[in-house]
PDB file of C-alpha atoms in Angstrom:
ATOM      1  CA  UNK T   1     -13.984   3.961  -3.466  1.00  0.00           C
ATOM      2  CA  UNK T   2     -16.545   5.687  -1.300  1.00  0.00           C
ATOM      3  CA  UNK T   3     -16.778   6.001   2.454  1.00  0.00           C
ATOM      4  CA  UNK T   4     -20.033   5.916   4.359  1.00  0.00           C
ATOM      5  CA  UNK T   5     -21.331   5.825   7.898  1.00  0.00           C
ATOM      6  CA  UNK T   6     -24.684   4.373   6.746  1.00  0.00           C
ATOM      7  CA  UNK T   7     -24.845   0.600   6.437  1.00  0.00           C
ATOM      8  CA  UNK T   8     -27.631   0.918   3.852  1.00  0.00           C
ATOM      9  CA  UNK T   9     -25.059   2.366   1.447  1.00  0.00           C
ATOM     10  CA  UNK T  10     -23.512  -1.117   1.217  1.00  0.00           C
ATOM     11  CA  UNK T  11     -26.578  -2.384  -0.646  1.00  0.00           C
ATOM     12  CA  UNK T  12     -25.083  -1.970  -4.132  1.00  0.00           C
ATOM     13  CA  UNK T  13     -21.384  -2.273  -3.277  1.00  0.00           C
ATOM     14  CA  UNK T  14     -19.188  -4.942  -4.848  1.00  0.00           C
ATOM     15  CA  UNK T  15     -16.825  -4.777  -1.880  1.00  0.00           C
ATOM     16  CA  UNK T  16     -17.391  -3.533   1.656  1.00  0.00           C
ATOM     17  CA  UNK T  17     -14.403  -2.897   3.925  1.00  0.00           C
ATOM     18  CA  UNK T  18     -15.531  -2.330   7.501  1.00  0.00           C
ATOM     19  CA  UNK T  19     -13.441  -0.087   9.731  1.00  0.00           C
ATOM     20  CA  UNK T  20     -15.331   0.138  13.029  1.00  0.00           C
ATOM     21  CA  UNK T  21     -13.321   0.117  16.253  1.00  0.00           C
ATOM     22  CA  UNK T  22     -11.699  -3.048  17.589  1.00  0.00           C
ATOM     23  CA  UNK T  23     -14.566  -4.602  19.518  1.00  0.00           C
ATOM     24  CA  UNK T  24     -15.705  -8.106  18.597  1.00  0.00           C
ATOM     25  CA  UNK T  25     -19.339  -7.450  19.531  1.00  0.00           C
ATOM     26  CA  UNK T  26     -19.514  -4.289  17.438  1.00  0.00           C
ATOM     27  CA  UNK T  27     -17.846  -5.974  14.471  1.00  0.00           C
ATOM     28  CA  UNK T  28     -20.147  -9.016  14.711  1.00  0.00           C
ATOM     29  CA  UNK T  29     -23.217  -6.768  14.827  1.00  0.00           C
ATOM     30  CA  UNK T  30     -21.921  -4.850  11.800  1.00  0.00           C
ATOM     31  CA  UNK T  31     -21.382  -8.047   9.819  1.00  0.00           C
ATOM     32  CA  UNK T  32     -24.766  -9.434  10.803  1.00  0.00           C
ATOM     33  CA  UNK T  33     -26.310  -6.290   9.341  1.00  0.00           C
ATOM     34  CA  UNK T  34     -24.015  -6.330   6.288  1.00  0.00           C
ATOM     35  CA  UNK T  35     -25.081  -9.925   5.664  1.00  0.00           C
ATOM     36  CA  UNK T  36     -28.668  -8.712   5.378  1.00  0.00           C
ATOM     37  CA  UNK T  37     -27.992  -5.503   3.434  1.00  0.00           C
ATOM     38  CA  UNK T  38     -25.131  -6.210   1.019  1.00  0.00           C
ATOM     39  CA  UNK T  39     -25.747  -7.849  -2.347  1.00  0.00           C
ATOM     40  CA  UNK T  40     -25.272 -11.604  -2.582  1.00  0.00           C
ATOM     41  CA  UNK T  41     -22.057 -11.192  -4.567  1.00  0.00           C
ATOM     42  CA  UNK T  42     -20.413  -8.586  -2.372  1.00  0.00           C
ATOM     43  CA  UNK T  43     -17.052  -9.279  -0.788  1.00  0.00           C
ATOM     44  CA  UNK T  44     -17.186  -8.343   2.918  1.00  0.00           C
ATOM     45  CA  UNK T  45     -13.886  -7.460   4.547  1.00  0.00           C
ATOM     46  CA  UNK T  46     -12.991  -6.505   8.086  1.00  0.00           C
ATOM     47  CA  UNK T  47     -10.034  -4.224   8.728  1.00  0.00           C
ATOM     48  CA  UNK T  48      -9.384  -5.781  12.133  1.00  0.00           C
ATOM     49  CA  UNK T  49      -5.772  -5.737  13.249  1.00  0.00           C
ATOM     50  CA  UNK T  50      -6.039  -8.676  15.627  1.00  0.00           C
ATOM     51  CA  UNK T  51      -9.564  -9.986  16.206  1.00  0.00           C
ATOM     52  CA  UNK T  52     -10.649 -13.365  14.848  1.00  0.00           C
ATOM     53  CA  UNK T  53     -11.957 -13.006  11.306  1.00  0.00           C
ATOM     54  CA  UNK T  54     -13.707 -16.374  11.760  1.00  0.00           C
ATOM     55  CA  UNK T  55     -15.570 -15.119  14.835  1.00  0.00           C
ATOM     56  CA  UNK T  56     -16.590 -11.954  12.991  1.00  0.00           C
ATOM     57  CA  UNK T  57     -17.689 -13.935   9.916  1.00  0.00           C
ATOM     58  CA  UNK T  58     -19.890 -16.257  11.983  1.00  0.00           C
ATOM     59  CA  UNK T  59     -22.316 -13.352  12.379  1.00  0.00           C
ATOM     60  CA  UNK T  60     -22.671 -12.826   8.611  1.00  0.00           C
ATOM     61  CA  UNK T  61     -25.307 -14.556   6.500  1.00  0.00           C
ATOM     62  CA  UNK T  62     -22.586 -15.791   4.119  1.00  0.00           C
ATOM     63  CA  UNK T  63     -19.324 -16.240   6.056  1.00  0.00           C
ATOM     64  CA  UNK T  64     -17.596 -17.589   2.953  1.00  0.00           C
ATOM     65  CA  UNK T  65     -17.659 -14.019   1.572  1.00  0.00           C
ATOM     66  CA  UNK T  66     -15.905 -12.581   4.661  1.00  0.00           C
ATOM     67  CA  UNK T  67     -12.148 -12.021   4.800  1.00  0.00           C
ATOM     68  CA  UNK T  68      -9.784  -9.809   6.734  1.00  0.00           C
ATOM     69  CA  UNK T  69      -8.070  -6.926   4.975  1.00  0.00           C
ATOM     70  CA  UNK T  70      -5.736  -5.456   7.552  1.00  0.00           C
ATOM     71  CA  UNK T  71      -4.440  -2.235   6.014  1.00  0.00           C
ATOM     72  CA  UNK T  72      -1.336  -1.070   7.855  1.00  0.00           C
ATOM     73  CA  UNK T  73      -1.477   2.357   9.484  1.00  0.00           C
ATOM     74  CA  UNK T  74      -1.241   4.929   8.025  1.00  0.00           C
ATOM     75  CA  UNK T  75      -2.805   3.309   4.952  1.00  0.00           C
ATOM     76  CA  UNK T  76      -1.921   6.236   2.715  1.00  0.00           C
ATOM     77  CA  UNK T  77       1.775   5.461   3.285  1.00  0.00           C
ATOM     78  CA  UNK T  78       2.058   1.773   4.159  1.00  0.00           C
ATOM     79  CA  UNK T  79       2.057  -0.664   1.246  1.00  0.00           C
ATOM     80  CA  UNK T  80       1.128  -3.906   3.009  1.00  0.00           C
ATOM     81  CA  UNK T  81      -2.314  -5.465   3.408  1.00  0.00           C
ATOM     82  CA  UNK T  82      -2.653  -8.678   5.377  1.00  0.00           C
ATOM     83  CA  UNK T  83      -5.434 -10.649   3.663  1.00  0.00           C
ATOM     84  CA  UNK T  84      -6.758 -12.923   6.392  1.00  0.00           C
ATOM     85  CA  UNK T  85      -8.435 -16.190   5.477  1.00  0.00           C
ATOM     86  CA  UNK T  86     -11.011 -17.142   8.079  1.00  0.00           C
ATOM     87  CA  UNK T  87     -12.270 -20.700   8.627  1.00  0.00           C
ATOM     88  CA  UNK T  88     -15.172 -20.160   6.232  1.00  0.00           C
ATOM     89  CA  UNK T  89     -13.536 -17.726   3.764  1.00  0.00           C
ATOM     90  CA  UNK T  90     -13.724 -19.069   0.219  1.00  0.00           C
ATOM     91  CA  UNK T  91     -10.648 -19.146  -1.983  1.00  0.00           C
ATOM     92  CA  UNK T  92     -12.529 -16.857  -4.372  1.00  0.00           C
ATOM     93  CA  UNK T  93     -13.067 -14.274  -1.612  1.00  0.00           C
ATOM     94  CA  UNK T  94      -9.397 -14.393  -0.619  1.00  0.00           C
ATOM     95  CA  UNK T  95      -8.339 -13.983  -4.260  1.00  0.00           C
ATOM     96  CA  UNK T  96     -10.745 -11.050  -4.723  1.00  0.00           C
ATOM     97  CA  UNK T  97      -9.371  -9.324  -1.623  1.00  0.00           C
ATOM     98  CA  UNK T  98      -5.769  -9.799  -2.788  1.00  0.00           C
ATOM     99  CA  UNK T  99      -6.671  -8.462  -6.244  1.00  0.00           C
ATOM    100  CA  UNK T 100      -8.381  -5.461  -4.677  1.00  0.00           C
ATOM    101  CA  UNK T 101      -5.298  -4.734  -2.574  1.00  0.00           C
ATOM    102  CA  UNK T 102      -3.090  -4.870  -5.665  1.00  0.00           C
ATOM    103  CA  UNK T 103      -5.510  -2.651  -7.618  1.00  0.00           C
ATOM    104  CA  UNK T 104      -5.052   0.145  -5.053  1.00  0.00           C
ATOM    105  CA  UNK T 105      -1.257  -0.155  -5.092  1.00  0.00           C
ATOM    106  CA  UNK T 106      -0.837  -2.385  -2.053  1.00  0.00           C
ATOM    107  CA  UNK T 107       1.068  -5.627  -1.637  1.00  0.00           C
ATOM    108  CA  UNK T 108      -1.139  -8.359  -0.195  1.00  0.00           C
ATOM    109  CA  UNK T 109       0.107 -11.247   1.910  1.00  0.00           C
ATOM    110  CA  UNK T 110      -2.271 -14.123   2.612  1.00  0.00           C
ATOM    111  CA  UNK T 111      -2.269 -15.097   6.277  1.00  0.00           C
ATOM    112  CA  UNK T 112      -4.125 -17.526   8.498  1.00  0.00           C
ATOM    113  CA  UNK T 113      -6.654 -16.345  11.048  1.00  0.00           C
ATOM    114  CA  UNK T 114      -4.442 -16.487  14.138  1.00  0.00           C
ATOM    115  CA  UNK T 115      -4.096 -13.899  16.932  1.00  0.00           C
ATOM    116  CA  UNK T 116      -2.176 -10.857  15.720  1.00  0.00           C
ATOM    117  CA  UNK T 117      -1.839 -12.298  12.197  1.00  0.00           C
ATOM    118  CA  UNK T 118       1.813 -11.696  11.135  1.00  0.00           C
ATOM    119  CA  UNK T 119       2.694  -8.038  11.638  1.00  0.00           C
ATOM    120  CA  UNK T 120       1.186  -7.459  15.067  1.00  0.00           C
ATOM    121  CA  UNK T 121       2.156 -10.897  16.317  1.00  0.00           C
ATOM    122  CA  UNK T 122       5.792  -9.992  15.702  1.00  0.00           C
ATOM    123  CA  UNK T 123       5.622  -6.245  16.263  1.00  0.00           C
ATOM    124  CA  UNK T 124       3.847  -5.981  19.616  1.00  0.00           C
ATOM    125  CA  UNK T 125       6.270  -8.276  21.500  1.00  0.00           C
ATOM    126  CA  UNK T 126       9.143  -6.241  20.021  1.00  0.00           C
ATOM    127  CA  UNK T 127       7.610  -2.968  21.196  1.00  0.00           C
ATOM    128  CA  UNK T 128       6.908  -4.455  24.637  1.00  0.00           C
ATOM    129  CA  UNK T 129      10.496  -5.673  24.933  1.00  0.00           C
ATOM    130  CA  UNK T 130      11.792  -2.233  23.926  1.00  0.00           C
ATOM    131  CA  UNK T 131       9.702  -0.754  26.740  1.00  0.00           C
ATOM    132  CA  UNK T 132      11.201  -3.304  29.181  1.00  0.00           C
ATOM    133  CA  UNK T 133      14.719  -2.440  28.008  1.00  0.00           C
ATOM    134  CA  UNK T 134      13.949   1.227  28.695  1.00  0.00           C
ATOM    135  CA  UNK T 135      12.342   0.421  32.074  1.00  0.00           C
ATOM    136  CA  UNK T 136      15.379  -1.617  33.146  1.00  0.00           C
ATOM    137  CA  UNK T 137      17.678   1.281  32.317  1.00  0.00           C
ATOM    138  CA  UNK T 138      19.606  -0.625  29.647  1.00  0.00           C
ATOM    139  CA  UNK T 139      19.495   2.394  27.347  1.00  0.00           C
ATOM    140  CA  UNK T 140      17.604   5.618  26.729  1.00  0.00           C
ATOM    141  CA  UNK T 141      14.610   5.677  24.395  1.00  0.00           C
ATOM    142  CA  UNK T 142      16.693   7.523  21.825  1.00  0.00           C
ATOM    143  CA  UNK T 143      19.483   4.933  22.061  1.00  0.00           C
ATOM    144  CA  UNK T 144      17.041   2.017  21.768  1.00  0.00           C
ATOM    145  CA  UNK T 145      15.475   3.518  18.663  1.00  0.00           C
ATOM    146  CA  UNK T 146      18.859   4.370  17.139  1.00  0.00           C
ATOM    147  CA  UNK T 147      20.160   0.865  17.850  1.00  0.00           C
ATOM    148  CA  UNK T 148      17.234  -0.738  16.036  1.00  0.00           C
ATOM    149  CA  UNK T 149      17.393   1.697  13.125  1.00  0.00           C
ATOM    150  CA  UNK T 150      21.120   1.286  12.558  1.00  0.00           C
ATOM    151  CA  UNK T 151      21.597  -2.252  13.885  1.00  0.00           C
ATOM    152  CA  UNK T 152      18.488  -3.931  12.462  1.00  0.00           C
ATOM    153  CA  UNK T 153      17.819  -1.586   9.517  1.00  0.00           C
ATOM    154  CA  UNK T 154      14.395  -0.563  10.850  1.00  0.00           C
ATOM    155  CA  UNK T 155      13.017   2.653   9.321  1.00  0.00           C
ATOM    156  CA  UNK T 156      12.225   3.861  12.844  1.00  0.00           C
ATOM    157  CA  UNK T 157      12.810   2.543  16.328  1.00  0.00           C
ATOM    158  CA  UNK T 158      10.209   0.499  18.206  1.00  0.00           C
ATOM    159  CA  UNK T 159       9.521   3.195  20.810  1.00  0.00           C
ATOM    160  CA  UNK T 160       9.065   5.854  18.141  1.00  0.00           C
ATOM    161  CA  UNK T 161       6.692   3.472  16.354  1.00  0.00           C
ATOM    162  CA  UNK T 162       4.759   2.853  19.581  1.00  0.00           C
ATOM    163  CA  UNK T 163       4.276   6.611  19.913  1.00  0.00           C
ATOM    164  CA  UNK T 164       3.152   6.830  16.283  1.00  0.00           C
ATOM    165  CA  UNK T 165       0.652   3.978  16.666  1.00  0.00           C
ATOM    166  CA  UNK T 166      -0.486   5.257  20.045  1.00  0.00           C
ATOM    167  CA  UNK T 167       0.242   3.599  23.373  1.00  0.00           C
ATOM    168  CA  UNK T 168      -3.492   2.971  23.893  1.00  0.00           C
ATOM    169  CA  UNK T 169      -3.620   0.920  20.680  1.00  0.00           C
ATOM    170  CA  UNK T 170      -0.366  -0.921  21.386  1.00  0.00           C
TER     171      UNK T 170
END
């Protein structure tokens, strides 16, 4: 595994996992360039947490080779990878992405290309509701987090998690 800021370095890669910021235009431009630079057998993966993998893949020369690989943050600690199958993603590409996730000690789940995928689709409404509960004065932030840790067996409360993720990202 090797990181690079130069798209030309993808020329000989078997797998490219893009991690540019969450902007559809930037991701589409990156995949258009990757489609020209990467070898014809390379798997191209986006690490988007919520953007349409299908829309990103449309910009690539071979959209069947494009999948989502949403590594949970922080990836050094979190074991899950959502492998997102776009409209054009081939079964082979999805299988390669899942195998790659397993090879680096992650657990892949195959998900459809829908807004928020699974984790964020469930998590963000929970965090937003926790913020509303706090705003309405139902309980303190500490009490909300404690209630979810002890009452729902969460490893941390939703407000603590929002702080960890970053309010700007949430």
